[in-house]
PDB file of C-alpha atoms and ligand atoms in Angstrom:
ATOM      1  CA  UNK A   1      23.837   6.919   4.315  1.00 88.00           C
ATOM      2  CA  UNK A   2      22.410   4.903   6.966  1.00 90.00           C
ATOM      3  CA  UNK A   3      21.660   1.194   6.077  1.00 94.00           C
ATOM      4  CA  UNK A   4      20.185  -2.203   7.625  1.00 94.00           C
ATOM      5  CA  UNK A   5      21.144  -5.277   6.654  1.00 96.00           C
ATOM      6  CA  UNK A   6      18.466  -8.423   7.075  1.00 95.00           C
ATOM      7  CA  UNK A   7      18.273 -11.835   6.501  1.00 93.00           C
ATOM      8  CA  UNK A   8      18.678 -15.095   8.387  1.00 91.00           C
ATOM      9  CA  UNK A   9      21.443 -15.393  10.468  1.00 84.00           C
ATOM     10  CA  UNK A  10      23.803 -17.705   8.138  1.00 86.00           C
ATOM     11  CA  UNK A  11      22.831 -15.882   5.305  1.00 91.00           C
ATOM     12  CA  UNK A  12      25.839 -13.881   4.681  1.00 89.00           C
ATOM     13  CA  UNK A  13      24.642 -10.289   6.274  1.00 90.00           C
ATOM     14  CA  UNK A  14      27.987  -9.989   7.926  1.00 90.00           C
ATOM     15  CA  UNK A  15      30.202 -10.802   4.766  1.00 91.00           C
ATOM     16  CA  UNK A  16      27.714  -8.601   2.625  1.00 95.00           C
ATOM     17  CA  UNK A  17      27.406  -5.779   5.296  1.00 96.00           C
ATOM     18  CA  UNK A  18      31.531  -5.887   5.317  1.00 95.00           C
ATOM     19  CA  UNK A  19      31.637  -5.430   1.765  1.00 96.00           C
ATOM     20  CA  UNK A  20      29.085  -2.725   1.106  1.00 96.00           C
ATOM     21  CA  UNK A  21      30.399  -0.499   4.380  1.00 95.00           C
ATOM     22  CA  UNK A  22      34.113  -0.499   3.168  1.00 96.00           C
ATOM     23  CA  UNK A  23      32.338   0.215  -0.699  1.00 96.00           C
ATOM     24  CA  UNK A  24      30.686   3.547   0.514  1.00 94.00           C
ATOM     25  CA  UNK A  25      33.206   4.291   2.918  1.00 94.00           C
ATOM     26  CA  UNK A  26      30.728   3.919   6.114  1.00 93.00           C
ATOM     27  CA  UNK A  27      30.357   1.572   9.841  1.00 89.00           C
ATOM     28  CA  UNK A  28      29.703  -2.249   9.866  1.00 91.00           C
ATOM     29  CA  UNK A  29      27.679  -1.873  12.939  1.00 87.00           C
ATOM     30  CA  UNK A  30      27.330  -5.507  14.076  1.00 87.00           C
ATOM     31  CA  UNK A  31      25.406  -6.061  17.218  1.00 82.00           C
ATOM     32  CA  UNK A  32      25.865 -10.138  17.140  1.00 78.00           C
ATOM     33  CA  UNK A  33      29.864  -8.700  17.482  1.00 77.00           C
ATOM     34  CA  UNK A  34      29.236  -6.001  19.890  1.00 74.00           C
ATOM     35  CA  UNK A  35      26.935  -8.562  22.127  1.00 73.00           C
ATOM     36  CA  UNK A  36      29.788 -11.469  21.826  1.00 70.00           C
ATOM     37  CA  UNK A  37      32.680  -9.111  22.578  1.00 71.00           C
ATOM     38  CA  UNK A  38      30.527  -7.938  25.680  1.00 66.00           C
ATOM     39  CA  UNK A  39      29.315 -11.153  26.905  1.00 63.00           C
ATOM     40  CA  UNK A  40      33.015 -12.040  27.797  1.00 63.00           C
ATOM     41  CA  UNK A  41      33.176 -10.390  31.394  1.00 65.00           C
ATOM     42  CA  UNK A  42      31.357 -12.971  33.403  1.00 65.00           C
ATOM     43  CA  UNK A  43      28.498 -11.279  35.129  1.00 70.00           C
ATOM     44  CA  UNK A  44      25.265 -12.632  35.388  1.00 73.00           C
ATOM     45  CA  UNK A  45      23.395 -10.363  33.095  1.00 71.00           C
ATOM     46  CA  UNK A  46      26.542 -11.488  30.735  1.00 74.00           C
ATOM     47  CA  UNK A  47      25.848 -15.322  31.213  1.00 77.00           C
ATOM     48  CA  UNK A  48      22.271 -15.215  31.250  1.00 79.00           C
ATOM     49  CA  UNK A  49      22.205 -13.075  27.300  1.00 78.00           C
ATOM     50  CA  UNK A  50      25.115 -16.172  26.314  1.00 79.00           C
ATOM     51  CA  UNK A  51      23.123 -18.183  27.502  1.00 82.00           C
ATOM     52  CA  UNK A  52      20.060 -17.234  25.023  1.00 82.00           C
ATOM     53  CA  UNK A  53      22.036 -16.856  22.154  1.00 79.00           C
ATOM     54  CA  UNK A  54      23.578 -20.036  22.586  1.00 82.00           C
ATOM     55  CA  UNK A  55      20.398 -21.125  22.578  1.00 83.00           C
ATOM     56  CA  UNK A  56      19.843 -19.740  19.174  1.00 81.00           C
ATOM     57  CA  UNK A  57      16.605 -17.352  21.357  1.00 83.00           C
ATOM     58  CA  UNK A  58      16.473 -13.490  20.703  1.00 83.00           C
ATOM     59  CA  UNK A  59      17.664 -11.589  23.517  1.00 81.00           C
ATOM     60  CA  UNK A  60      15.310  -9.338  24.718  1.00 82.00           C
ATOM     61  CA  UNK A  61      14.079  -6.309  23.163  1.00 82.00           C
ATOM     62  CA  UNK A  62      14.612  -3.797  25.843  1.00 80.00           C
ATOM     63  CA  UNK A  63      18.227  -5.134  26.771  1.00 77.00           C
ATOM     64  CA  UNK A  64      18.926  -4.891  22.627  1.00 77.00           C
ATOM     65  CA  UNK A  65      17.346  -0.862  22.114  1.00 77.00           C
ATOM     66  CA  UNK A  66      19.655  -0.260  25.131  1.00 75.00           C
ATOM     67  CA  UNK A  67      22.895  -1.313  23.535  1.00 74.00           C
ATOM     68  CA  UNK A  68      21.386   0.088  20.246  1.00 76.00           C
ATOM     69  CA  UNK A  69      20.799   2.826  21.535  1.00 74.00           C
ATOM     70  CA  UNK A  70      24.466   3.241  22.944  1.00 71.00           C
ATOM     71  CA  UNK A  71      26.520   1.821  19.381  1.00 72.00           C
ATOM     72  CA  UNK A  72      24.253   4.235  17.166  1.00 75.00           C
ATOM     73  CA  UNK A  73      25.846   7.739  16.214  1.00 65.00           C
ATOM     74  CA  UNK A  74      24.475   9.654  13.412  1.00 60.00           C
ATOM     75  CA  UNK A  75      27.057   9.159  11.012  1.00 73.00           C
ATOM     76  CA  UNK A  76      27.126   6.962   8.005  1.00 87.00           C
ATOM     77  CA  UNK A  77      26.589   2.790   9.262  1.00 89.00           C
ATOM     78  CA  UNK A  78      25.051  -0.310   7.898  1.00 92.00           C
ATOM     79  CA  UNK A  79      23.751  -1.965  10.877  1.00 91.00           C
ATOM     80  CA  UNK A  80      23.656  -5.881  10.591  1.00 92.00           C
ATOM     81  CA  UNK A  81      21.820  -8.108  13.512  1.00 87.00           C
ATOM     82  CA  UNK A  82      18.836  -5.572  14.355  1.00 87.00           C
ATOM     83  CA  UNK A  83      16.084  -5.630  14.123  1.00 90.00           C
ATOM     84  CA  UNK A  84      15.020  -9.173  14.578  1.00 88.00           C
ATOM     85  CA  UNK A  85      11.403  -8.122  15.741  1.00 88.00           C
ATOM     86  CA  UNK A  86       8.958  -5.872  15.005  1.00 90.00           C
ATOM     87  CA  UNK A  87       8.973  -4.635  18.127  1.00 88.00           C
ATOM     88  CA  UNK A  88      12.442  -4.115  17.595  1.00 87.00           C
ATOM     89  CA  UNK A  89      11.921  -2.339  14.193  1.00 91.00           C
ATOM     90  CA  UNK A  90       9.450   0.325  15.805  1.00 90.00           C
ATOM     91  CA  UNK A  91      11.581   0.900  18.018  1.00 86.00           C
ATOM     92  CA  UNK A  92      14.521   1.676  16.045  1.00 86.00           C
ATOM     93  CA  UNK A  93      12.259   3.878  13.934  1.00 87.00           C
ATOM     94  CA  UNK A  94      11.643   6.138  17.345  1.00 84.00           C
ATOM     95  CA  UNK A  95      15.242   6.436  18.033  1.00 82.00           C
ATOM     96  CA  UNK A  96      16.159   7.513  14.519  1.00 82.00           C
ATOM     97  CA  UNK A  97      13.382   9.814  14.388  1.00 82.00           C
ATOM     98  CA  UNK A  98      14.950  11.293  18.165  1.00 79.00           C
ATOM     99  CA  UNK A  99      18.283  10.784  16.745  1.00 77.00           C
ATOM    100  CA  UNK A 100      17.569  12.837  13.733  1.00 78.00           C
ATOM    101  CA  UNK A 101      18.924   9.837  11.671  1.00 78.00           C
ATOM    102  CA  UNK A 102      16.041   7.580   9.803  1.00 84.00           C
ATOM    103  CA  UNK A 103      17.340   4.703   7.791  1.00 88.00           C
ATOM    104  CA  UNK A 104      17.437   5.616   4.083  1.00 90.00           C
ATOM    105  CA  UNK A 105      17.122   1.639   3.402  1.00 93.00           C
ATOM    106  CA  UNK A 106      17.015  -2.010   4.377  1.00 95.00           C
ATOM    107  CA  UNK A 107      18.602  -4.600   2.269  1.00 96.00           C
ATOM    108  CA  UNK A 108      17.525  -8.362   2.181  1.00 96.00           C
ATOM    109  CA  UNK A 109      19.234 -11.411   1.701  1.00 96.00           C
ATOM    110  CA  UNK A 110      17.370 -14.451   1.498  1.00 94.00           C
ATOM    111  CA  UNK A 111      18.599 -18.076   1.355  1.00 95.00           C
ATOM    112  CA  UNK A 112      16.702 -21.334   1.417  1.00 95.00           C
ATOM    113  CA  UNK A 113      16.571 -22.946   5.091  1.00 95.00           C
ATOM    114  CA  UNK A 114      18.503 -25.898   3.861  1.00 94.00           C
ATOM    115  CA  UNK A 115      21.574 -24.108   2.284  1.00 94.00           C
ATOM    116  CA  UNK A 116      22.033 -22.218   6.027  1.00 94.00           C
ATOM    117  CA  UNK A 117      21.640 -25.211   7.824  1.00 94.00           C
ATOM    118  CA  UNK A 118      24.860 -26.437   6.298  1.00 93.00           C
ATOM    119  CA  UNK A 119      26.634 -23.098   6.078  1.00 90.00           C
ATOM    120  CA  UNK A 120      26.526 -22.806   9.557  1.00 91.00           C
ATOM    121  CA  UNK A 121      27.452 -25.962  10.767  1.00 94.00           C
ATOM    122  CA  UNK A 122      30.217 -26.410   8.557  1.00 93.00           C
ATOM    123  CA  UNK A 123      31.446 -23.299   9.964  1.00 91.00           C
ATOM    124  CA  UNK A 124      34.375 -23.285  11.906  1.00 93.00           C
ATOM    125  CA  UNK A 125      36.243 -20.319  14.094  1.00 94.00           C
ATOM    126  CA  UNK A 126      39.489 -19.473  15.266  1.00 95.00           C
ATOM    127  CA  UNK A 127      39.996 -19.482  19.289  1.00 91.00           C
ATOM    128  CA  UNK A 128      42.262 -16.199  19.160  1.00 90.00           C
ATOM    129  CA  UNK A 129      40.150 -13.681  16.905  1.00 81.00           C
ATOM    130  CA  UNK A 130      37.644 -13.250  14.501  1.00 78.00           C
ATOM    131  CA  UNK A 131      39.362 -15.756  11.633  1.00 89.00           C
ATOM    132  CA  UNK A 132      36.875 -18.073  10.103  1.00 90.00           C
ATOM    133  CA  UNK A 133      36.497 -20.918   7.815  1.00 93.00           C
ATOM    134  CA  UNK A 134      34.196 -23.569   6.733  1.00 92.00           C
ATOM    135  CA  UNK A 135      34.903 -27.392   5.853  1.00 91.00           C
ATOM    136  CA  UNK A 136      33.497 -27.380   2.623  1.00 89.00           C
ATOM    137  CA  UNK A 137      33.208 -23.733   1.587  1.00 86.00           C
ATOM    138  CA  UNK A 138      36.283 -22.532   2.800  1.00 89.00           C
ATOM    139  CA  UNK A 139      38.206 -25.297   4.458  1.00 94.00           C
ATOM    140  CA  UNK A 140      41.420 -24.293   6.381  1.00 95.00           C
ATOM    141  CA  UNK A 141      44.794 -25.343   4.714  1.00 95.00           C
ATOM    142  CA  UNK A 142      45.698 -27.504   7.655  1.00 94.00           C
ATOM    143  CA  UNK A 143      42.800 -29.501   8.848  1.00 89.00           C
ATOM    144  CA  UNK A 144      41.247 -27.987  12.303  1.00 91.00           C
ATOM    145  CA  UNK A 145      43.939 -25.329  12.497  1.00 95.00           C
ATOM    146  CA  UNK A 146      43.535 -21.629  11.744  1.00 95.00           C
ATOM    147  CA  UNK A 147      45.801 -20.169   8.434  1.00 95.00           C
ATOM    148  CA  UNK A 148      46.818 -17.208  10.390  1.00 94.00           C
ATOM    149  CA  UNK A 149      48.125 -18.318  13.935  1.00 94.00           C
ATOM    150  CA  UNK A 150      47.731 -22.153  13.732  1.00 93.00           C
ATOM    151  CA  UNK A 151      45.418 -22.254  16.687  1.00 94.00           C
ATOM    152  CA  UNK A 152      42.740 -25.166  16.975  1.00 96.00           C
ATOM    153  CA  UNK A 153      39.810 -24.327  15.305  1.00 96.00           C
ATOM    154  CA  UNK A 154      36.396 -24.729  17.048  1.00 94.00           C
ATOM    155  CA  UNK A 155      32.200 -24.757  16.114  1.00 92.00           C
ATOM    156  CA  UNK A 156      30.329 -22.028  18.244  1.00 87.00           C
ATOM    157  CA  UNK A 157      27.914 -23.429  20.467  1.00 85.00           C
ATOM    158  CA  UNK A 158      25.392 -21.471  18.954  1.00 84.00           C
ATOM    159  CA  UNK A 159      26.677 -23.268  14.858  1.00 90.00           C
ATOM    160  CA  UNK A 160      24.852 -26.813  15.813  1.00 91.00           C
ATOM    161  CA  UNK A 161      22.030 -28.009  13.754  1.00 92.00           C
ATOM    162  CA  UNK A 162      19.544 -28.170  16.396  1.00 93.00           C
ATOM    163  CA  UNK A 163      20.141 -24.235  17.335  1.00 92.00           C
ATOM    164  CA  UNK A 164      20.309 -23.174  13.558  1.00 93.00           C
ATOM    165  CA  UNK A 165      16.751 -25.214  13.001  1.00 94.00           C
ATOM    166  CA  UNK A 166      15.474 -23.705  16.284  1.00 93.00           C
ATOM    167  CA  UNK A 167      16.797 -19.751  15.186  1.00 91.00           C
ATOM    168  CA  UNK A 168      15.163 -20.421  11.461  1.00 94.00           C
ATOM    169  CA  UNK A 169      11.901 -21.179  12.796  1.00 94.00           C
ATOM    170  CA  UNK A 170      12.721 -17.900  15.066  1.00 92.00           C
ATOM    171  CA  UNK A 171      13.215 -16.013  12.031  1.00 92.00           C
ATOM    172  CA  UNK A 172      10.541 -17.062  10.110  1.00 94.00           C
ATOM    173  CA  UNK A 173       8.257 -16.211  13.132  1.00 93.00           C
ATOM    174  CA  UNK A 174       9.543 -13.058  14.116  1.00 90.00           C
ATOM    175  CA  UNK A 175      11.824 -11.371  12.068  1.00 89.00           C
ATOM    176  CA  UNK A 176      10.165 -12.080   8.530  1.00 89.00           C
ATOM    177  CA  UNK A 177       7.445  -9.687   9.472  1.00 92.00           C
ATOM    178  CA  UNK A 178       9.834  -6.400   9.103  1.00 93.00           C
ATOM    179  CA  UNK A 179      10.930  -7.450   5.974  1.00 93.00           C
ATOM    180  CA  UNK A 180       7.277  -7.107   4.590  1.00 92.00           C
ATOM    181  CA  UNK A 181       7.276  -3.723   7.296  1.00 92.00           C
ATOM    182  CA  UNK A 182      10.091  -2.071   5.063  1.00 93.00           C
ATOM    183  CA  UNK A 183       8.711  -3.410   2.143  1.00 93.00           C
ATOM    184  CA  UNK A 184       5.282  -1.236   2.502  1.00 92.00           C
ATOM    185  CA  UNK A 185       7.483   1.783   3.357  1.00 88.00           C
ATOM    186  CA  UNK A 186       9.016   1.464  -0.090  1.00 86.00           C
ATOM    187  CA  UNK A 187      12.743   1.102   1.142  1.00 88.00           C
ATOM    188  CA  UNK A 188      13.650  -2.175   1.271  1.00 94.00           C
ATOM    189  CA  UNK A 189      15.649  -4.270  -1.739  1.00 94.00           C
ATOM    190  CA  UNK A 190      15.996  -7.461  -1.517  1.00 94.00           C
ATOM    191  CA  UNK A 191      18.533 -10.266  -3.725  1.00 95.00           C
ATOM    192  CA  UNK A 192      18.971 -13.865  -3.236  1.00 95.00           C
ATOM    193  CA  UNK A 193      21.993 -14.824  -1.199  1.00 93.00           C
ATOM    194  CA  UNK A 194      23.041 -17.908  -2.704  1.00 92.00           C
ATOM    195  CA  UNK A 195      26.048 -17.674  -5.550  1.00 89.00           C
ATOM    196  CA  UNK A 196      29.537 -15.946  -5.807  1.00 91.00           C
ATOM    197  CA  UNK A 197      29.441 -13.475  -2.853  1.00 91.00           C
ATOM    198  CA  UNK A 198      31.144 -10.491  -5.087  1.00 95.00           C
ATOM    199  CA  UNK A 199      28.207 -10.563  -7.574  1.00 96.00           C
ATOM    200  CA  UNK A 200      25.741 -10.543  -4.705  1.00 96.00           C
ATOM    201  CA  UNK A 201      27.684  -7.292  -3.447  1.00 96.00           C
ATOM    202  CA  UNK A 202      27.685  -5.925  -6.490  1.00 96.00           C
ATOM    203  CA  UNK A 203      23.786  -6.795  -7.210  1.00 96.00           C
ATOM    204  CA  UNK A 204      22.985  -4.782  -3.789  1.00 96.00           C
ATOM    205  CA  UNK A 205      24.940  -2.024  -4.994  1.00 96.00           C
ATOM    206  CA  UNK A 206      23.493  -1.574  -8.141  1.00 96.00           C
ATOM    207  CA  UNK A 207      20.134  -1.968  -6.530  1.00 95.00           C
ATOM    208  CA  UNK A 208      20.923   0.590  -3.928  1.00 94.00           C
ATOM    209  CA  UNK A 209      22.247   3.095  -6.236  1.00 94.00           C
ATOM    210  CA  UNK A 210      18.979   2.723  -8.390  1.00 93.00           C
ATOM    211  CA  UNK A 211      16.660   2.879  -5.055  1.00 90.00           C
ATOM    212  CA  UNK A 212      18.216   6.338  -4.034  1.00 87.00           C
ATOM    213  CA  UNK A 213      18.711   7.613  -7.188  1.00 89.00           C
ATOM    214  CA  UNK A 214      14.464   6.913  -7.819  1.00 87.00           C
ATOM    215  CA  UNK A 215      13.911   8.627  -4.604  1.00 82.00           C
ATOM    216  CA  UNK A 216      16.107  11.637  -5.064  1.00 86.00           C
ATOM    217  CA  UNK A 217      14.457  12.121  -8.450  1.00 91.00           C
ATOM    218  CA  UNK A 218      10.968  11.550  -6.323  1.00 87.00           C
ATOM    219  CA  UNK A 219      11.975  14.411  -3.959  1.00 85.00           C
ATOM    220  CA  UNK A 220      13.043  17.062  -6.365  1.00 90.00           C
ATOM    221  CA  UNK A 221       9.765  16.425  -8.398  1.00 89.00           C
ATOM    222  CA  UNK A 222       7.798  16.962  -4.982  1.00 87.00           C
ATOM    223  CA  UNK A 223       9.784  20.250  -4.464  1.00 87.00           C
ATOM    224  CA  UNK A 224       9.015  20.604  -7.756  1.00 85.00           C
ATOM    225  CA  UNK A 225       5.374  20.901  -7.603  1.00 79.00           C
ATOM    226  CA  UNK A 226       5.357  22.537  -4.210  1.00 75.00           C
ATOM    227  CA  UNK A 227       7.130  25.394  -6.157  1.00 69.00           C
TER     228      UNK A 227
HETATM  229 ZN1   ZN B   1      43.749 -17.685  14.258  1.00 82.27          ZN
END
């Protein structure tokens, strides 16, 4: 089963994308991780893509169906962090279709601007690895320090409230067209994001599980009457 995962960055596509991979056994494909874990080696190409997501910009769409292009097999993944144009999205359609792997759906999340603006800047991250709290929603025992190795907890350049405002208005721009592009392809399913986060896994499951089962049904009638 090959998945996306959309929604505003802040609204809980990695925690959701975690959940619902380890559920059906597939890849959490993030490209926000891949692109971070990447950006480390300090070339220029490197600094110039931190600097744009620092920035809360897009990076480019060539430079991101490159590294797409390179992270997707065609096994079993839910890919979270692309597309986030529509560019993008035809372009990942073409390199299914080449790959011989379409996308059976795209799940949506969607949360009110206000409740990500202070998800994300509450949000706080461990120096050392991939640890993470937040100072209301998950505060750290010890103020500032990380539960697992005690390191000193720090916001991501990219978690302040200017960037978050400036990548909302991004994302209602650029990436809220796809969602209506899936939409008229009839696979897309889409939940609100705000709540207990096992319910909202469970609500995509169920709603997943429905989709496919509809469309299976829908393909054995068409066989069906080609018979
Ligand atoms: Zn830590």
């Amino acid at each position: 089963m090959r998945l996306l995962i959309l929604g505003a960055s802040g609204a809980g596509k990695g925690t959701q994308a975690q959940a619902i991979a380890k559920h059906f056994g597939i890849r959490h494909i993030s490209t926000g991780d891949f692109l971070r874990e990447e950006i480390k080696p300090n070339t220029a190409l490197c600094r110039a893509v931190k600097r744009l997501i620092d920035r809360g910009d897009l990076v480019p769409d060539e430079l991101m169906l490159s590294i797409v292009h390179e992270i997707l097999e065609g096994d079993d993944f839910i890919l979270d962090g692309f597309p986030r144009t529509f560019a993008q999205a035809l372009a990942l359609d073409e390199i299914c279709e080449k790959l011989g792997c379409p996308i059976d759906m795209a799940l949506n999340i969607h949360v009110p601007d206000d409740d990500i603006i202070q998800r994300i800047t509450g949000r706080k991250v461990c120096p050392n690895g991939k640890a993470m709290f937040h100072i209301i929603f998950y505060p750290p025992k010890e103020a500032f320090m990380c539960d697992h190795c005690g390191g000193v907890l720090e916001q991501r350049p990219d978690d302040t409230a200017s960037t978050v405002r400036h990548r909302l208005r991004i994302y209602h721009e650029r990436t809220l067209p796809i969602i209506d592009f899936y939409h008229r392809q009839g696979f897309l399913i889409s939940t609100g994001g705000t709540g207990d986060v096992a319910e909202i896994t469970q609500n995509l499951i169920d709603l997943l599980n429905a989709k496919l089962l509809v469309a299976k049904l829908e393909k054995e009638m068409q066989k069906g009457i080609r018979r």
